[in-house]
Amino acid sequence: MATKEELLERMKNGVIEYQEDEVRDAAQQALDEGYVPLEMIMDGLAAGMVVVGELYDRNEYFVPEVLMCADALYAGLAILRPHVPKSTEGLNAQVVIGSIQGDVHDIGKNLVKMMFDVAGWEVHDLGRDVPLEKFVEEQLRTDSEVVAMSAMMTTTMLGMKKVIKMIKEKNPNVAIMLGGAPVTKDVANLFGADGYAESAGNAVSEGIKMIGRLREMRNKGK
Amino acid sequence: MTELTSKERVLRLLRKESIDTMPFFSGMGMLVMPGIEKAKVKFATIHTDAERMAISAVWSARLMNFDCVVIPYDMTMESEAMGNQISLYQDSEDILYPTIPQKIWTDLDQVVIPKNITELGRLPILPKAIEIIKREAPDLPLGCWQLGPFTQAGQILELDQILKGVFKQKAKVEKLLDDLTDMIIKIGQYLQAAGCDYITLREPGVAADLLSPKTFKDIIKPRLTRILDSWKSPKLLHVCGQTEPLLAMMADCHADGLTVDAKCNVRKGREILGPDVLFMGNLDTYKLTCDEKTPKQVVIDVVKDMIDGGMDAIMPGCDLWPAIIEENMKAVVDTTHTYGTKPTHV
């Protein structure tokens, strides 16, 4: 039987070194040996992803490496997440996420989605090339607290402005997150959004930093 | 020096010969709404018809006093010619460029590039559009472009598969990039034979915030160099995003000039490249030309600063977004022409 620390280390390093099989095996072993799944997610998988974010910020890792690390994280999450009781997650939040119409890129969107998945949110992923009204309909249908949209190109970015207006008219309390290559903080402010990730690259580091903050909040609450 | 035509101005600049004033031109899309409206066509219809493409491009240049005409407008022509369906968004009121919503291939080794690709899809309309533009605007240089192999791979397969493939399936990625390199050479030569005056190889998907400079050096640079060596001059190389770590390598790809987007620091870029490399681009195509809250004076000051910082021509950092603020767009062009009278390569 492995100690909790050994398994956490294996999961963390497996994420950092993008070893999907290693992460999967360690997650299964942690589950079989009765360790608390949420702890393994936050202190193993998420802790590994925080290091990945640091490596990215230091230009040691680039997007391909981060994508492979994300695959490793999901390999562990797929095993552990179903065993986390809803009540222990501390939140029961929902997010609608998608890439906006005219945009068939979804790398940044998927990395931000990973942050919500780690945090245990219910994610309503609309995919990519999503018609503007669909964001509004899905938010109303699910009563989600957050709508997250990405646009990779300037040419599709302005669609976001319309969605924000439509959503805020119907439900001013929804928090709106924007991300994508052409979106700057100025643009997000101009459009009336509540948060932003500057680029595919920044989505990586912003998404990962959010995971770090989640861990901090959880540790404070312990 | 007597006043040059735009065509003389741009082509002389690209040969590093003396010019009367700095041109405002680009290797990428220069389509603007006033030009589309003047041509009396719908945005969604200009990608599929030579006449509409040509006339909207010429009107865009004429109305804004651009020093060039550029076609095509979208990035899906080659992928469509390989068999993928495109979305034209004909029912949308917004400006949406064609995309490939679903790709026919899922694996790197499934890709087949037809030998007669220039005869397929919409590619045959390009020589027709070139002919019309040269007839209607003989005084303007005509630019065409091709995506680089890495970015083009993302138009025919899922981008994350290519990015991860660099590590996990390197041989397959390299084979695909080689095949695409051959295709890009062929299509570029086809456009040059049809009469385009300068050509741009744009590889936005390899910026240093996406791929490592090492991957650029090992995998991307040799193929960009092979393409540029196979095309006639004048020829430009454009990379988006973080380019400062790549500039020295870009300068070694045998292009006649380099172009970058708004993320590149002009002065740092010039310092890296030295005085002899043609260095262009950098104009922010949202904040300066589309954001209604940007005052005209700010636009003028930024353009002057780009010129002072060492740019050889003012050029958009990306395709112009068509919904321009006309006053600001004209201020960019006017300032380039009036302030840009001190070419660095006399």
Short mmCIF file of C-alpha atoms in Angstrom, two decimals, chain A residues 18 20 56 59 62-65 67-68 71 101-107 110 128-129 132 152-159 161-162 181-182 184 186-187 190-191 198-202, chain B residues 75 87 89 92-97 99-103 154-155 158-160 163-164 166-168 207-213 263 284-287 290-293 318 320-322:
data_model
loop_
_atom_site.label_atom_id
_atom_site.label_comp_id
_atom_site.label_asym_id
_atom_site.label_seq_id
_atom_site.Cartn_x
_atom_site.Cartn_y
_atom_site.Cartn_z
CA TYR A 18 2.52 14.39 -19.26
CA GLU A 20 -1.19 9.80 -18.84
CA TYR A 56 4.71 27.89 -19.16
CA ASN A 59 8.93 29.67 -21.35
CA PHE A 62 4.65 25.83 -24.61
CA VAL A 63 1.12 25.04 -25.71
CA PRO A 64 1.85 21.48 -26.98
CA GLU A 65 3.32 20.48 -23.61
CA LEU A 67 -2.09 20.23 -23.89
CA MET A 68 -0.36 16.94 -23.10
CA ASP A 71 -4.60 15.11 -21.16
CA GLN A 101 -19.79 31.69 -34.15
CA GLY A 102 -17.27 32.01 -36.95
CA ASP A 103 -14.53 30.57 -34.79
CA VAL A 104 -13.63 26.91 -35.07
CA HIS A 105 -10.69 27.06 -32.68
CA ASP A 106 -11.20 25.67 -29.21
CA ILE A 107 -7.81 25.13 -27.59
CA ASN A 110 -10.80 23.75 -23.58
CA ARG A 128 -17.23 25.84 -31.12
CA ASP A 129 -18.71 27.95 -33.90
CA LEU A 132 -24.76 33.93 -30.50
CA MET A 152 -9.56 33.38 -31.64
CA MET A 153 -9.91 36.03 -34.29
CA THR A 154 -10.70 39.73 -34.29
CA THR A 155 -13.27 39.00 -36.94
CA THR A 156 -15.41 36.98 -34.55
CA MET A 157 -14.70 38.94 -31.40
CA LEU A 158 -17.36 41.55 -31.92
CA GLY A 159 -20.05 38.87 -31.69
CA LYS A 161 -20.40 42.19 -27.46
CA LYS A 162 -23.86 41.24 -28.71
CA ALA A 181 -6.24 35.93 -28.99
CA PRO A 182 -7.65 39.34 -29.91
CA THR A 184 -7.54 42.60 -24.40
CA ASP A 186 -9.66 47.11 -22.60
CA VAL A 187 -11.91 45.22 -24.96
CA LEU A 190 -15.53 47.99 -23.21
CA PHE A 191 -17.87 45.10 -23.82
CA GLU A 198 -5.91 37.65 -23.08
CA SER A 199 -4.90 34.93 -25.50
CA ALA A 200 -4.62 31.23 -26.05
CA GLY A 201 -1.36 31.62 -24.17
CA ASN A 202 -2.92 33.71 -21.44
CA MET B 75 -8.01 30.79 -45.08
CA SER B 87 -19.40 27.48 -43.82
CA TYR B 89 -22.52 32.06 -42.86
CA SER B 92 -25.62 35.89 -40.57
CA GLU B 93 -25.79 39.67 -40.36
CA ASP B 94 -22.29 39.72 -38.91
CA ILE B 95 -18.99 39.76 -40.73
CA LEU B 96 -17.95 36.13 -40.53
CA TYR B 97 -15.19 34.69 -42.66
CA THR B 99 -14.53 28.33 -41.78
CA ILE B 100 -14.21 24.56 -41.95
CA PRO B 101 -16.70 23.38 -39.30
CA GLN B 102 -15.94 19.66 -39.61
CA LYS B 103 -12.82 18.15 -41.06
CA GLY B 154 -4.67 23.29 -38.62
CA GLN B 155 -7.16 23.94 -41.42
CA GLU B 158 -7.61 19.57 -35.42
CA LEU B 159 -4.94 22.00 -34.28
CA ASP B 160 -4.39 20.34 -30.92
CA LEU B 163 0.50 20.61 -31.64
CA LYS B 164 0.67 17.41 -29.61
CA VAL B 166 5.06 17.51 -32.70
CA PHE B 167 6.00 15.45 -29.64
CA LYS B 168 3.95 12.30 -29.93
CA ALA B 207 4.23 32.26 -32.53
CA ALA B 208 6.58 31.97 -29.62
CA ASP B 209 3.65 31.96 -27.18
CA LEU B 210 2.37 28.76 -28.83
CA LEU B 211 5.41 26.82 -29.99
CA SER B 212 8.92 26.87 -28.61
CA PRO B 213 11.65 28.67 -30.58
CA LYS B 263 2.44 42.12 -29.98
CA ASP B 284 -3.19 47.03 -34.12
CA THR B 285 -6.20 46.21 -36.28
CA TYR B 286 -8.77 46.51 -33.53
CA LYS B 287 -7.68 49.32 -31.24
CA CYS B 290 -12.03 49.66 -35.31
CA ASP B 291 -12.40 50.88 -31.73
CA GLU B 292 -14.70 53.88 -31.81
CA LYS B 293 -13.26 55.07 -28.49
CA CYS B 318 -3.18 41.00 -39.27
CA LEU B 320 -7.80 44.42 -41.41
CA TRP B 321 -11.10 43.87 -39.64
CA PRO B 322 -13.59 45.24 -42.21
#
